[in-house]
Every structure is written in structure tokens, then in C-alpha cells.
PDB file of C-alpha atoms in Angstrom:
ATOM      1  CA  SER A   1      -3.706  -9.164   3.792  1.00  0.00           C
ATOM      2  CA  GLN A   2      -0.827  -8.768   1.410  1.00  0.00           C
ATOM      3  CA  THR A   3       2.498 -10.513   1.821  1.00  0.00           C
ATOM      4  CA  ILE A   4       5.742 -10.542  -0.109  1.00  0.00           C
ATOM      5  CA  HIS A   5       8.077 -13.509  -0.251  1.00  0.00           C
ATOM      6  CA  GLN A   6      11.666 -13.350  -1.348  1.00  0.00           C
ATOM      7  CA  TRP A   7      14.126 -16.231  -1.526  1.00  0.00           C
ATOM      8  CA  PRO A   8      16.663 -17.456  -0.852  1.00  0.00           C
ATOM      9  CA  ALA A   9      17.625 -15.487   2.251  1.00  0.00           C
ATOM     10  CA  THR A  10      21.344 -16.039   1.720  1.00  0.00           C
ATOM     11  CA  LEU A  11      23.348 -17.212  -1.253  1.00  0.00           C
ATOM     12  CA  VAL A  12      27.033 -17.790  -1.904  1.00  0.00           C
ATOM     13  CA  GLN A  13      27.911 -18.148  -5.560  1.00  0.00           C
ATOM     14  CA  PRO A  14      31.218 -18.381  -7.457  1.00  0.00           C
ATOM     15  CA  VAL A  15      32.218 -15.767  -9.991  1.00  0.00           C
ATOM     16  CA  GLY A  16      30.870 -16.608 -13.419  1.00  0.00           C
ATOM     17  CA  SER A  17      27.939 -18.665 -12.169  1.00  0.00           C
ATOM     18  CA  PRO A  18      24.299 -17.823 -12.986  1.00  0.00           C
ATOM     19  CA  LEU A  19      21.858 -16.201 -10.602  1.00  0.00           C
ATOM     20  CA  SER A  20      18.121 -16.402 -10.076  1.00  0.00           C
ATOM     21  CA  LEU A  21      16.361 -14.610  -7.232  1.00  0.00           C
ATOM     22  CA  GLU A  22      12.621 -14.855  -6.948  1.00  0.00           C
ATOM     23  CA  CYS A  23      10.012 -12.606  -5.437  1.00  0.00           C
ATOM     24  CA  THR A  24       6.284 -13.198  -5.195  1.00  0.00           C
ATOM     25  CA  VAL A  25       3.467 -11.099  -3.812  1.00  0.00           C
ATOM     26  CA  GLU A  26       0.205 -12.451  -2.431  1.00  0.00           C
ATOM     27  CA  GLY A  27      -3.091 -10.798  -1.681  1.00  0.00           C
ATOM     28  CA  THR A  28      -3.082  -8.084  -4.337  1.00  0.00           C
ATOM     29  CA  SER A  29      -3.425  -7.737  -8.083  1.00  0.00           C
ATOM     30  CA  ASN A  30      -1.376  -5.867 -10.659  1.00  0.00           C
ATOM     31  CA  PRO A  31       1.222  -4.529  -8.234  1.00  0.00           C
ATOM     32  CA  ASN A  32       4.177  -2.417  -9.251  1.00  0.00           C
ATOM     33  CA  LEU A  33       7.287  -4.444  -8.502  1.00  0.00           C
ATOM     34  CA  TYR A  34      10.851  -3.339  -7.774  1.00  0.00           C
ATOM     35  CA  TRP A  35      14.336  -4.788  -7.330  1.00  0.00           C
ATOM     36  CA  TYR A  36      16.836  -2.825  -5.271  1.00  0.00           C
ATOM     37  CA  ARG A  37      20.441  -3.527  -4.334  1.00  0.00           C
ATOM     38  CA  GLN A  38      21.885  -2.310  -1.091  1.00  0.00           C
ATOM     39  CA  ALA A  39      25.661  -2.116  -0.822  1.00  0.00           C
ATOM     40  CA  ALA A  40      27.289  -1.482   2.520  1.00  0.00           C
ATOM     41  CA  GLY A  41      26.976   2.187   3.471  1.00  0.00           C
ATOM     42  CA  ARG A  42      25.492   3.187   0.124  1.00  0.00           C
ATOM     43  CA  GLY A  43      21.756   3.087   0.557  1.00  0.00           C
ATOM     44  CA  LEU A  44      19.363   1.544  -1.930  1.00  0.00           C
ATOM     45  CA  GLN A  45      19.988   1.494  -5.650  1.00  0.00           C
ATOM     46  CA  LEU A  46      16.962   0.873  -7.866  1.00  0.00           C
ATOM     47  CA  LEU A  47      17.811  -1.848 -10.388  1.00  0.00           C
ATOM     48  CA  PHE A  48      14.510  -2.641 -12.113  1.00  0.00           C
ATOM     49  CA  TYR A  49      10.845  -1.885 -11.795  1.00  0.00           C
ATOM     50  CA  SER A  50       7.779  -3.284 -13.494  1.00  0.00           C
ATOM     51  CA  VAL A  51       4.237  -1.972 -13.876  1.00  0.00           C
ATOM     52  CA  GLY A  52       2.872  -5.125 -15.524  1.00  0.00           C
ATOM     53  CA  ILE A  53       3.585  -8.579 -16.940  1.00  0.00           C
ATOM     54  CA  GLY A  54       6.501  -8.428 -19.354  1.00  0.00           C
ATOM     55  CA  GLN A  55       7.083  -4.712 -18.705  1.00  0.00           C
ATOM     56  CA  ILE A  56      10.521  -4.087 -17.237  1.00  0.00           C
ATOM     57  CA  SER A  57      12.321  -0.795 -16.804  1.00  0.00           C
ATOM     58  CA  SER A  58      16.035  -0.867 -16.125  1.00  0.00           C
ATOM     59  CA  GLU A  59      17.575   1.920 -14.134  1.00  0.00           C
ATOM     60  CA  VAL A  60      21.230   0.961 -14.171  1.00  0.00           C
ATOM     61  CA  PRO A  61      23.082  -0.836 -16.995  1.00  0.00           C
ATOM     62  CA  GLN A  62      24.806  -3.945 -15.663  1.00  0.00           C
ATOM     63  CA  ASN A  63      24.973  -7.684 -16.115  1.00  0.00           C
ATOM     64  CA  LEU A  64      21.695  -8.257 -14.307  1.00  0.00           C
ATOM     65  CA  SER A  65      18.274  -8.697 -15.873  1.00  0.00           C
ATOM     66  CA  ALA A  66      14.731  -8.973 -14.580  1.00  0.00           C
ATOM     67  CA  SER A  67      11.614 -10.704 -15.765  1.00  0.00           C
ATOM     68  CA  ARG A  68       7.967 -10.719 -14.767  1.00  0.00           C
ATOM     69  CA  PRO A  69       6.433 -13.927 -16.109  1.00  0.00           C
ATOM     70  CA  GLN A  70       3.304 -13.640 -13.963  1.00  0.00           C
ATOM     71  CA  ASP A  71       1.396 -10.770 -12.418  1.00  0.00           C
ATOM     72  CA  ARG A  72       2.802 -11.264  -8.942  1.00  0.00           C
ATOM     73  CA  GLN A  73       6.185 -12.813  -9.713  1.00  0.00           C
ATOM     74  CA  PHE A  74       9.393 -10.884 -10.256  1.00  0.00           C
ATOM     75  CA  ILE A  75      12.716 -12.585 -11.001  1.00  0.00           C
ATOM     76  CA  LEU A  76      16.224 -11.140 -10.921  1.00  0.00           C
ATOM     77  CA  SER A  77      18.792 -13.001 -13.002  1.00  0.00           C
ATOM     78  CA  SER A  78      22.331 -12.991 -14.204  1.00  0.00           C
ATOM     79  CA  LYS A  79      24.097 -15.255 -16.695  1.00  0.00           C
ATOM     80  CA  LYS A  80      27.532 -14.702 -15.144  1.00  0.00           C
ATOM     81  CA  LEU A  81      28.051 -13.168 -11.735  1.00  0.00           C
ATOM     82  CA  LEU A  82      30.804 -10.674 -10.991  1.00  0.00           C
ATOM     83  CA  LEU A  83      32.427  -9.995  -7.633  1.00  0.00           C
ATOM     84  CA  SER A  84      30.814  -6.550  -7.716  1.00  0.00           C
ATOM     85  CA  ASP A  85      27.359  -8.159  -7.736  1.00  0.00           C
ATOM     86  CA  SER A  86      27.710  -8.988  -4.053  1.00  0.00           C
ATOM     87  CA  GLY A  87      25.212  -7.164  -1.883  1.00  0.00           C
ATOM     88  CA  PHE A  88      21.827  -7.255  -0.252  1.00  0.00           C
ATOM     89  CA  TYR A  89      18.984  -7.514  -2.768  1.00  0.00           C
ATOM     90  CA  LEU A  90      15.525  -6.319  -1.867  1.00  0.00           C
ATOM     91  CA  CYS A  91      12.267  -6.849  -3.667  1.00  0.00           C
ATOM     92  CA  ALA A  92       9.395  -4.438  -3.078  1.00  0.00           C
ATOM     93  CA  TRP A  93       5.865  -3.803  -4.280  1.00  0.00           C
ATOM     94  CA  THR A  94       3.375  -0.953  -4.314  1.00  0.00           C
ATOM     95  CA  ARG A  95      -0.278  -0.845  -5.172  1.00  0.00           C
ATOM     96  CA  TYR A  96      -1.044  -0.107  -8.785  1.00  0.00           C
ATOM     97  CA  ALA A  97      -3.102   2.983  -7.975  1.00  0.00           C
ATOM     98  CA  GLY A  98      -2.542   5.650  -5.381  1.00  0.00           C
ATOM     99  CA  ASN A  99       0.579   7.110  -3.908  1.00  0.00           C
ATOM    100  CA  THR A 100       1.145   4.552  -1.210  1.00  0.00           C
ATOM    101  CA  GLU A 101       4.243   3.212   0.409  1.00  0.00           C
ATOM    102  CA  ALA A 102       6.464   0.395  -0.825  1.00  0.00           C
ATOM    103  CA  PHE A 103       6.382  -2.930   0.989  1.00  0.00           C
ATOM    104  CA  PHE A 104       9.666  -4.794   1.153  1.00  0.00           C
ATOM    105  CA  GLY A 105      10.664  -8.421   1.261  1.00  0.00           C
ATOM    106  CA  GLN A 106      13.175  -9.706   3.784  1.00  0.00           C
ATOM    107  CA  GLY A 107      16.040  -9.504   1.333  1.00  0.00           C
ATOM    108  CA  THR A 108      18.673 -11.854  -0.099  1.00  0.00           C
ATOM    109  CA  ARG A 109      22.277 -11.589   1.002  1.00  0.00           C
ATOM    110  CA  LEU A 110      24.350 -12.499  -2.074  1.00  0.00           C
ATOM    111  CA  THR A 111      28.067 -13.131  -1.739  1.00  0.00           C
ATOM    112  CA  VAL A 112      30.020 -13.743  -4.912  1.00  0.00           C
ATOM    113  CA  VAL A 113      33.312 -15.515  -4.250  1.00  0.00           C
TER     114      VAL A 113
ATOM    115  CA  ALA B   1      15.419  12.976 -11.160  1.00  0.00           C
ATOM    116  CA  GLN B   2      14.975  13.369  -7.465  1.00  0.00           C
ATOM    117  CA  SER B   3      17.831  13.259  -5.032  1.00  0.00           C
ATOM    118  CA  VAL B   4      17.505  12.571  -1.333  1.00  0.00           C
ATOM    119  CA  THR B   5      20.182  13.640   1.110  1.00  0.00           C
ATOM    120  CA  GLN B   6      20.610  12.273   4.581  1.00  0.00           C
ATOM    121  CA  LEU B   7      23.338  14.438   5.988  1.00  0.00           C
ATOM    122  CA  ASP B   8      24.350  12.217   8.885  1.00  0.00           C
ATOM    123  CA  SER B   9      25.589   8.723   8.116  1.00  0.00           C
ATOM    124  CA  GLN B  10      25.951   7.810  11.801  1.00  0.00           C
ATOM    125  CA  VAL B  11      24.212   9.225  14.837  1.00  0.00           C
ATOM    126  CA  PRO B  12      25.150   7.981  18.318  1.00  0.00           C
ATOM    127  CA  VAL B  13      22.836   9.091  21.094  1.00  0.00           C
ATOM    128  CA  PHE B  14      22.373   8.165  24.743  1.00  0.00           C
ATOM    129  CA  GLU B  15      19.270   6.309  25.848  1.00  0.00           C
ATOM    130  CA  GLU B  16      16.351   8.604  26.739  1.00  0.00           C
ATOM    131  CA  ALA B  17      17.953  11.548  24.914  1.00  0.00           C
ATOM    132  CA  PRO B  18      16.205  13.249  21.966  1.00  0.00           C
ATOM    133  CA  VAL B  19      17.320  12.634  18.391  1.00  0.00           C
ATOM    134  CA  GLU B  20      16.819  14.219  14.982  1.00  0.00           C
ATOM    135  CA  LEU B  21      17.708  12.498  11.721  1.00  0.00           C
ATOM    136  CA  ARG B  22      17.853  14.924   8.844  1.00  0.00           C
ATOM    137  CA  CYS B  23      16.502  14.456   5.334  1.00  0.00           C
ATOM    138  CA  ASN B  24      16.431  16.887   2.424  1.00  0.00           C
ATOM    139  CA  TYR B  25      15.217  16.293  -1.103  1.00  0.00           C
ATOM    140  CA  SER B  26      15.720  18.130  -4.348  1.00  0.00           C
ATOM    141  CA  SER B  27      12.218  19.001  -5.541  1.00  0.00           C
ATOM    142  CA  SER B  28       8.915  19.663  -3.847  1.00  0.00           C
ATOM    143  CA  VAL B  29       6.747  19.124  -6.926  1.00  0.00           C
ATOM    144  CA  SER B  30       4.158  16.412  -6.208  1.00  0.00           C
ATOM    145  CA  VAL B  31       6.303  14.356  -3.864  1.00  0.00           C
ATOM    146  CA  TYR B  32       5.327  11.885  -1.211  1.00  0.00           C
ATOM    147  CA  LEU B  33       7.672  11.321   1.685  1.00  0.00           C
ATOM    148  CA  PHE B  34       8.529   8.291   3.782  1.00  0.00           C
ATOM    149  CA  TRP B  35      10.793   7.125   6.552  1.00  0.00           C
ATOM    150  CA  TYR B  36      11.756   3.469   6.712  1.00  0.00           C
ATOM    151  CA  VAL B  37      13.639   1.538   9.390  1.00  0.00           C
ATOM    152  CA  GLN B  38      15.889  -1.438   8.739  1.00  0.00           C
ATOM    153  CA  TYR B  39      17.175  -3.903  11.320  1.00  0.00           C
ATOM    154  CA  PRO B  40      20.253  -6.038  10.480  1.00  0.00           C
ATOM    155  CA  ASN B  41      19.750  -8.454   7.591  1.00  0.00           C
ATOM    156  CA  GLN B  42      16.093  -7.581   7.216  1.00  0.00           C
ATOM    157  CA  GLY B  43      14.001  -5.688   4.732  1.00  0.00           C
ATOM    158  CA  LEU B  44      12.791  -2.143   5.212  1.00  0.00           C
ATOM    159  CA  GLN B  45       9.745  -1.444   7.360  1.00  0.00           C
ATOM    160  CA  LEU B  46       7.643   1.687   6.984  1.00  0.00           C
ATOM    161  CA  LEU B  47       7.980   4.001   9.958  1.00  0.00           C
ATOM    162  CA  LEU B  48       5.791   6.883   8.805  1.00  0.00           C
ATOM    163  CA  LYS B  49       4.653   8.682   5.690  1.00  0.00           C
ATOM    164  CA  TYR B  50       3.474  12.049   4.436  1.00  0.00           C
ATOM    165  CA  LEU B  51       1.026  11.986   1.537  1.00  0.00           C
ATOM    166  CA  SER B  52      -1.089  15.105   2.158  1.00  0.00           C
ATOM    167  CA  GLY B  53      -2.830  17.039   4.921  1.00  0.00           C
ATOM    168  CA  SER B  54      -1.112  17.815   8.198  1.00  0.00           C
ATOM    169  CA  THR B  55       2.592  18.413   7.736  1.00  0.00           C
ATOM    170  CA  LEU B  56       3.381  16.672  11.038  1.00  0.00           C
ATOM    171  CA  VAL B  57       3.084  12.908  10.926  1.00  0.00           C
ATOM    172  CA  GLU B  58       3.627  10.440  13.737  1.00  0.00           C
ATOM    173  CA  SER B  59       4.448   6.765  14.114  1.00  0.00           C
ATOM    174  CA  ILE B  60       3.077   4.373  16.699  1.00  0.00           C
ATOM    175  CA  ASN B  61       6.430   4.106  18.492  1.00  0.00           C
ATOM    176  CA  GLY B  62       6.994   7.792  19.221  1.00  0.00           C
ATOM    177  CA  PHE B  63       8.763   9.034  16.104  1.00  0.00           C
ATOM    178  CA  GLU B  64       7.488  12.060  14.231  1.00  0.00           C
ATOM    179  CA  ALA B  65       8.475  13.895  11.064  1.00  0.00           C
ATOM    180  CA  GLU B  66       7.521  17.269   9.671  1.00  0.00           C
ATOM    181  CA  PHE B  67       7.155  18.082   6.002  1.00  0.00           C
ATOM    182  CA  ASN B  68       8.665  21.492   5.296  1.00  0.00           C
ATOM    183  CA  LYS B  69       7.957  22.441   1.709  1.00  0.00           C
ATOM    184  CA  SER B  70       9.948  25.678   1.704  1.00  0.00           C
ATOM    185  CA  GLN B  71      13.067  23.952   3.003  1.00  0.00           C
ATOM    186  CA  THR B  72      12.384  20.688   1.100  1.00  0.00           C
ATOM    187  CA  SER B  73      13.005  18.760   4.289  1.00  0.00           C
ATOM    188  CA  PHE B  74      11.421  15.861   6.131  1.00  0.00           C
ATOM    189  CA  HIS B  75      13.411  15.460   9.338  1.00  0.00           C
ATOM    190  CA  LEU B  76      12.686  12.582  11.713  1.00  0.00           C
ATOM    191  CA  ARG B  77      12.578  13.207  15.452  1.00  0.00           C
ATOM    192  CA  LYS B  78      12.007  11.353  18.676  1.00  0.00           C
ATOM    193  CA  PRO B  79      11.989  13.068  22.077  1.00  0.00           C
ATOM    194  CA  SER B  80      13.372  10.064  23.987  1.00  0.00           C
ATOM    195  CA  VAL B  81      15.082   7.115  22.340  1.00  0.00           C
ATOM    196  CA  HIS B  82      15.251   3.503  23.513  1.00  0.00           C
ATOM    197  CA  ILE B  83      17.875   0.837  22.981  1.00  0.00           C
ATOM    198  CA  SER B  84      15.468  -0.890  20.608  1.00  0.00           C
ATOM    199  CA  ASP B  85      15.576   2.127  18.267  1.00  0.00           C
ATOM    200  CA  THR B  86      19.103   1.173  17.202  1.00  0.00           C
ATOM    201  CA  ALA B  87      18.772   0.562  13.461  1.00  0.00           C
ATOM    202  CA  GLU B  88      19.353   2.045  10.017  1.00  0.00           C
ATOM    203  CA  TYR B  89      16.876   4.732   8.954  1.00  0.00           C
ATOM    204  CA  PHE B  90      16.120   5.635   5.347  1.00  0.00           C
ATOM    205  CA  CYS B  91      14.315   8.659   4.016  1.00  0.00           C
ATOM    206  CA  ALA B  92      12.497   8.175   0.714  1.00  0.00           C
ATOM    207  CA  VAL B  93      10.700  10.342  -1.821  1.00  0.00           C
ATOM    208  CA  LYS B  94       8.155   9.023  -4.279  1.00  0.00           C
ATOM    209  CA  THR B  95       7.563  10.715  -7.607  1.00  0.00           C
ATOM    210  CA  GLY B  96       5.306   8.922 -10.067  1.00  0.00           C
ATOM    211  CA  ASN B  97       6.064   5.207  -9.845  1.00  0.00           C
ATOM    212  CA  GLN B  98       9.582   5.624  -8.536  1.00  0.00           C
ATOM    213  CA  PHE B  99      11.051   5.787  -5.063  1.00  0.00           C
ATOM    214  CA  TYR B 100      14.296   7.594  -4.364  1.00  0.00           C
ATOM    215  CA  PHE B 101      16.129   6.685  -1.186  1.00  0.00           C
ATOM    216  CA  GLY B 102      18.744   8.465   0.856  1.00  0.00           C
ATOM    217  CA  THR B 103      21.953   6.682   1.793  1.00  0.00           C
ATOM    218  CA  GLY B 104      20.675   5.994   5.283  1.00  0.00           C
ATOM    219  CA  THR B 105      21.494   7.047   8.836  1.00  0.00           C
ATOM    220  CA  SER B 106      22.737   4.510  11.325  1.00  0.00           C
ATOM    221  CA  LEU B 107      21.250   5.342  14.714  1.00  0.00           C
ATOM    222  CA  THR B 108      23.045   3.810  17.690  1.00  0.00           C
ATOM    223  CA  VAL B 109      21.475   4.212  21.105  1.00  0.00           C
ATOM    224  CA  ILE B 110      24.029   4.029  23.902  1.00  0.00           C
ATOM    225  CA  PRO B 111      22.932   2.647  27.288  1.00  0.00           C
TER     226      PRO B 111
END
């Protein structure tokens, strides 16, 4: 069966510090991968998605970036965090073919102080 | 781009009463529809989905949703809610490789 791992679960970082959130998927090949941010009362905002290694599409311009160094690994990064980067970050994957649902990780609660 | 509207941000309902959470989307061209549930500080879990076929889809815990193409709606219903149904519910539309989510409805079941 397929599983998705996302870590860390919680993170408190000072303004201006770097960020690295990691997401890995097991039990499938060539998944589509997604990073979402969920702000309180505002639903899910798609940040990045990837259909293959090294292929990243950015939906919203900001100081975040994403990378996909391996088929089942998706990393969200920032060189310098802003207060507005606080939120709940969710990684998700879908199968490469077919219109199936997205499977979500457990999320990372990021607080920038 | 698609837009998904969940008209009710908060829905309080008494235990064992029926509930409907509303969802409308902007385009009915080749869309696939989903409802997800989120418990505090957790990821989203799939509740049910419409891909094709029967327009009425059901979940294992008593929820159902009906795809209405003419009204571009996918409302979620349950005839009798339980305390354990208290959670955030998200409607989502998939077009191509992208998912578009509504802003969520917080369902609170009152004992």
C-alpha cells in the first residue's frame, strides 16, 4: 500500500531563518506531488506541484521554493522566513495516470516568530 | 481556472439531526469532485468522490453527495449526525493535474 510521510509535524522558526520541509511517498512510482498551505479560515492554497523529477510548477509567487530531487521526494524551502509564512503546510500526491483523489500527509504546523 | 465555493463557513447542528454542506463550482467541463474531512492538526482524508457514473455517491460512514451538473453543485448530506462528525469539511474539484479547494465548512455537532 502507499503511504506519505511529512516532517516535522511542528516547527517554530525565527524570522529570517531558512526552512526545509520534506515529504516522501512510498509504494508508488512517478506520482504527482503537491505542496499546499492552509491559513486559518482560508482553505487550501496550492503552492507548488510536480509531475516529475526536477519539474516544478509554482502557483503563487512568494519567498518559498520547491524541489524534487528524487521521484518520490518533494521538498519545500525558504532562504529567509517571513511572519506571513506561518501556517499549516500539507503535502499530497496523486497517481500519475487516472483522475483519482489526492492523498495527504499529516501536515506541518509552522510558526514564524 | 476553477473556483469552488462553500457558502457556509460554520454549520452548528444538534446530534442526530440532518445536515447539508453546500458546494458549488464554476465549470462543469471534465471535472471530478471530492469531499475531504479534516480533524484538528491532521491532514485531509477523503470522504467520497464523484468520477463518473451514478450522480449519487456515498461514504462508509453515512455521508452522501449528489453531482448536479446543471447547477454545478456537489452538496454533502447526512441524515443523522454524530458527535464524531465534528470536523472541517472541504469540497474539491479536479481539472487536469490540479485540485481546487473550497475554503471549508466547520461542522460542529452539539450534544
